[in-house]
Short mmCIF file of C-alpha atoms in Angstrom, two decimals:
data_model
loop_
_atom_site.label_atom_id
_atom_site.label_comp_id
_atom_site.label_asym_id
_atom_site.label_seq_id
_atom_site.Cartn_x
_atom_site.Cartn_y
_atom_site.Cartn_z
CA MET A 1 -27.51 -37.19 9.47
CA VAL A 2 -25.25 -34.57 11.08
CA THR A 3 -25.18 -34.76 14.84
CA ALA A 4 -23.15 -33.09 17.56
CA ARG A 5 -21.15 -36.29 17.82
CA THR A 6 -20.28 -36.43 14.10
CA VAL A 7 -19.26 -32.76 14.19
CA ARG A 8 -16.91 -33.42 17.12
CA GLU A 9 -15.47 -36.50 15.39
CA THR A 10 -14.88 -34.57 12.16
CA ILE A 11 -13.15 -31.72 14.01
CA ALA A 12 -10.97 -34.24 15.86
CA ALA A 13 -10.04 -35.93 12.59
CA ILE A 14 -9.05 -32.80 10.62
CA THR A 15 -7.14 -31.25 13.55
CA ALA A 16 -5.20 -34.42 14.40
CA ALA A 17 -1.42 -34.73 14.08
CA GLY A 18 -0.30 -34.65 10.46
CA GLN A 19 -3.51 -33.13 9.13
CA MET A 20 -3.86 -29.76 7.37
CA PHE A 21 -5.62 -28.20 10.37
CA GLU A 22 -3.44 -29.81 13.03
CA LEU A 23 -3.60 -27.99 16.35
CA GLU A 24 -0.81 -27.45 18.84
CA GLN A 25 -0.19 -25.43 22.00
CA ARG A 26 1.97 -22.28 21.81
CA GLU A 27 2.85 -19.55 24.23
CA PHE A 28 1.70 -15.99 23.43
CA GLY A 29 2.22 -13.24 25.96
CA GLY A 30 2.51 -15.71 28.80
CA ARG A 31 -0.63 -17.59 27.79
CA SER A 32 -0.84 -21.07 26.30
CA LEU A 33 -3.18 -21.15 23.31
CA ARG A 34 -4.24 -23.75 20.76
CA VAL A 35 -3.21 -22.68 17.26
CA TYR A 36 -3.11 -24.17 13.79
CA ARG A 37 0.35 -25.63 13.35
CA HIS A 38 0.51 -25.10 9.59
CA ALA A 39 -1.15 -21.68 9.40
CA PRO A 40 0.81 -18.85 7.77
CA ALA A 41 2.81 -17.07 10.46
CA THR A 42 2.52 -13.59 8.94
CA LEU A 43 0.54 -11.63 6.38
CA ILE A 44 3.61 -11.76 4.15
CA ASP A 45 3.34 -15.57 4.16
CA VAL A 46 -0.34 -15.32 3.16
CA LEU A 47 0.45 -12.97 0.29
CA GLN A 48 3.43 -14.94 -0.96
CA GLY A 49 1.45 -18.17 -0.86
CA SER A 50 -1.23 -16.61 -3.06
CA ARG A 51 1.24 -16.36 -5.95
CA ALA A 52 0.89 -20.09 -6.51
CA HIS A 53 -2.56 -19.54 -8.08
CA GLY A 54 -0.92 -18.09 -11.20
CA ASP A 55 -3.35 -17.34 -14.00
CA ALA A 56 -6.48 -18.12 -11.98
CA GLU A 57 -8.82 -15.14 -11.63
CA TYR A 58 -8.28 -13.16 -8.45
CA ILE A 59 -10.38 -10.00 -8.81
CA VAL A 60 -13.46 -9.31 -10.94
CA TYR A 61 -14.41 -5.65 -10.84
CA GLU A 62 -16.77 -3.78 -13.17
CA GLY A 63 -15.84 -5.82 -16.22
CA ARG A 64 -12.16 -6.07 -15.30
CA ARG A 65 -10.73 -9.51 -14.63
CA VAL A 66 -7.38 -9.67 -12.88
CA SER A 67 -5.44 -12.90 -12.40
CA PHE A 68 -3.21 -13.61 -9.43
CA ALA A 69 -0.20 -13.33 -11.71
CA GLN A 70 -1.28 -9.94 -13.06
CA PHE A 71 -2.12 -8.69 -9.60
CA PHE A 72 1.26 -9.60 -8.12
CA ALA A 73 3.10 -8.23 -11.13
CA ASP A 74 1.46 -4.86 -10.45
CA ALA A 75 1.98 -5.11 -6.67
CA ASP A 76 5.66 -5.99 -7.06
CA ALA A 77 6.17 -3.14 -9.51
CA LEU A 78 4.48 -0.60 -7.23
CA ALA A 79 6.45 -1.95 -4.25
CA ALA A 80 9.71 -1.34 -6.14
CA THR A 81 8.69 2.22 -6.98
CA LEU A 82 7.62 2.97 -3.40
CA GLN A 83 10.84 1.55 -2.03
CA HIS A 84 13.34 3.01 -4.50
CA ASP A 85 11.73 6.28 -5.60
CA TYR A 86 9.61 7.22 -2.61
CA GLY A 87 12.05 6.01 0.03
CA ILE A 88 9.42 3.93 1.83
CA ALA A 89 11.11 1.72 4.40
CA ARG A 90 10.02 -0.65 7.15
CA GLY A 91 7.63 1.08 9.53
CA ASP A 92 6.89 4.07 7.28
CA ARG A 93 3.21 4.97 6.93
CA VAL A 94 1.50 4.60 3.55
CA ALA A 95 -2.08 5.89 3.59
CA ILE A 96 -4.73 4.53 1.22
CA ALA A 97 -7.89 6.53 0.55
CA MET A 98 -10.04 5.34 -2.32
CA ARG A 99 -13.18 3.42 -3.17
CA ASN A 100 -13.07 -0.38 -3.27
CA CYS A 101 -11.20 -1.24 -6.45
CA PRO A 102 -8.27 -3.40 -7.60
CA GLU A 103 -5.84 -0.51 -7.09
CA TRP A 104 -6.69 -0.46 -3.38
CA SER A 105 -5.61 -4.08 -3.02
CA VAL A 106 -2.50 -3.56 -5.16
CA ALA A 107 -1.44 -0.61 -2.99
CA PHE A 108 -2.09 -2.54 0.23
CA THR A 109 -0.07 -5.52 -0.97
CA ALA A 110 2.79 -3.42 -2.31
CA ALA A 111 3.14 -1.44 0.91
CA THR A 112 2.89 -4.55 3.06
CA LEU A 113 5.57 -6.39 1.11
CA ILE A 114 8.15 -3.69 1.82
CA GLY A 115 7.28 -3.45 5.51
CA ALA A 116 5.26 -0.25 5.48
CA VAL A 117 2.43 0.33 7.93
CA VAL A 118 -0.74 0.60 5.87
CA VAL A 119 -3.16 3.31 6.95
CA PRO A 120 -6.60 2.79 5.38
CA VAL A 121 -8.56 6.05 5.47
CA ASN A 122 -12.35 6.22 5.22
CA SER A 123 -13.15 7.22 1.64
CA TRP A 124 -16.40 8.84 2.82
CA GLY A 125 -14.53 11.32 4.99
CA LYS A 126 -14.33 15.06 4.34
CA ARG A 127 -11.21 17.10 3.58
CA GLU A 128 -10.52 17.79 7.23
CA ASP A 129 -10.86 14.09 8.07
CA LEU A 130 -8.35 13.11 5.42
CA ARG A 131 -5.97 15.88 6.43
CA PHE A 132 -6.13 14.86 10.08
CA ALA A 133 -5.48 11.20 9.27
CA LEU A 134 -2.44 12.00 7.12
CA ALA A 135 -0.97 14.38 9.70
CA ASP A 136 -1.74 12.18 12.69
CA CYS A 137 -0.24 8.99 11.27
CA GLY A 138 2.76 10.73 9.74
CA ALA A 139 2.17 9.32 6.26
CA LYS A 140 5.03 9.64 3.79
CA CYS A 141 2.86 8.67 0.84
CA LEU A 142 -0.84 8.70 0.00
CA VAL A 143 -2.33 6.32 -2.56
CA CYS A 144 -5.79 7.55 -3.51
CA ASP A 145 -8.37 7.95 -6.23
CA GLU A 146 -9.27 11.23 -7.92
CA PRO A 147 -12.14 12.30 -5.60
CA ARG A 148 -9.92 11.95 -2.53
CA TYR A 149 -7.04 13.67 -4.31
CA ARG A 150 -9.23 16.65 -5.18
CA LEU A 151 -10.11 16.98 -1.50
CA ILE A 152 -6.54 17.04 -0.25
CA ALA A 153 -4.44 18.27 -3.19
CA GLY A 154 -3.92 21.73 -1.71
CA GLU A 155 -2.70 20.27 1.59
CA LEU A 156 -0.07 17.81 0.34
CA GLY A 157 2.79 20.29 0.27
CA ALA A 158 2.26 21.46 3.83
CA LEU A 159 1.91 17.87 5.01
CA GLY A 160 5.05 16.75 3.19
CA VAL A 161 3.13 13.88 1.58
CA ARG A 162 3.57 12.64 -1.97
CA ALA A 163 0.56 11.13 -3.71
CA VAL A 164 0.00 8.29 -6.14
CA VAL A 165 -3.40 8.79 -7.75
CA ALA A 166 -5.47 6.20 -9.58
CA ALA A 167 -7.01 8.68 -11.99
CA GLY A 168 -6.25 10.99 -14.87
CA VAL A 169 -4.48 13.75 -12.98
CA ARG A 170 -1.59 15.83 -14.15
CA ALA A 171 1.66 14.60 -12.63
CA ASP A 172 4.05 16.98 -10.88
CA ALA A 173 6.58 16.88 -8.05
CA ALA A 174 3.94 16.00 -5.47
CA VAL A 175 1.67 13.64 -7.40
CA GLU A 176 2.08 10.71 -9.77
CA ARG A 177 -0.44 8.65 -11.68
CA PHE A 178 -0.92 5.14 -10.29
CA GLU A 179 -0.34 3.47 -13.65
CA ASP A 180 2.90 5.42 -14.14
CA ALA A 181 4.21 4.36 -10.72
CA VAL A 182 3.42 0.74 -11.55
CA ALA A 183 4.97 0.96 -15.02
CA ARG A 184 8.19 2.47 -13.70
CA GLY A 185 8.60 -0.35 -11.20
CA ARG A 186 8.34 -3.17 -13.71
CA GLY A 187 11.57 -5.13 -14.00
CA ARG A 188 13.01 -3.57 -10.85
CA SER A 189 13.62 -5.62 -7.75
CA CYS A 190 12.74 -4.68 -4.20
CA ALA A 191 13.54 -6.16 -0.81
CA VAL A 192 10.51 -7.89 0.69
CA VAL A 193 10.97 -7.16 4.37
CA GLY A 194 7.53 -7.34 5.95
CA ALA A 195 6.31 -5.32 8.91
CA ASP A 196 8.26 -5.27 12.12
CA PRO A 197 6.48 -7.59 14.60
CA GLU A 198 7.03 -4.97 17.29
CA ASP A 199 5.13 -2.34 15.27
CA ASP A 200 1.42 -1.99 14.68
CA CYS A 201 0.87 -3.35 11.17
CA LEU A 202 -2.39 -1.53 10.49
CA VAL A 203 -3.74 1.87 11.47
CA LEU A 204 -7.39 2.44 10.56
CA TYR A 205 -9.15 5.80 10.29
CA THR A 206 -12.92 5.66 9.86
#
């Protein structure tokens, strides 16, 4: 039978010294807080640790099955393209506007690995909402799906934003197909730098 006492005893046991969920006191902003000693320190640590799952399934989406290994191969490739070909550096804004799909997660991971500030934009927004978000955050690159691209295509030049589109669009100087950006990055290395702790790591437009 589970009682309040057994719950307290279990918590004490798994958070004790040497255990996976060991707790310790740390100072944050002048305050002493209890934190998990072995928890990943940054989002980069969380992402990098996920690579250990290898060929295990990571994402199942509408008949598609993506392993951890496949996912990170795509994320690393896109990160290399963003860094080398799009000039994305630490602190630069990369906006993402698309429905929930594997490409969203690949784009988020790729941008995060190279230290960009990810700007998720509400995919239900109208053209003016998307334009405002891109202009306000100062995005250098937009990763989106075709419906969002159709909304903002005529504005990209004036905004100075290049787009990577997960759809069958015609590539030109301002837009590239998602799969082409990933393919071009395969076999290329990139510097995993992570976001600057002094910067906001996420800007959300809803």
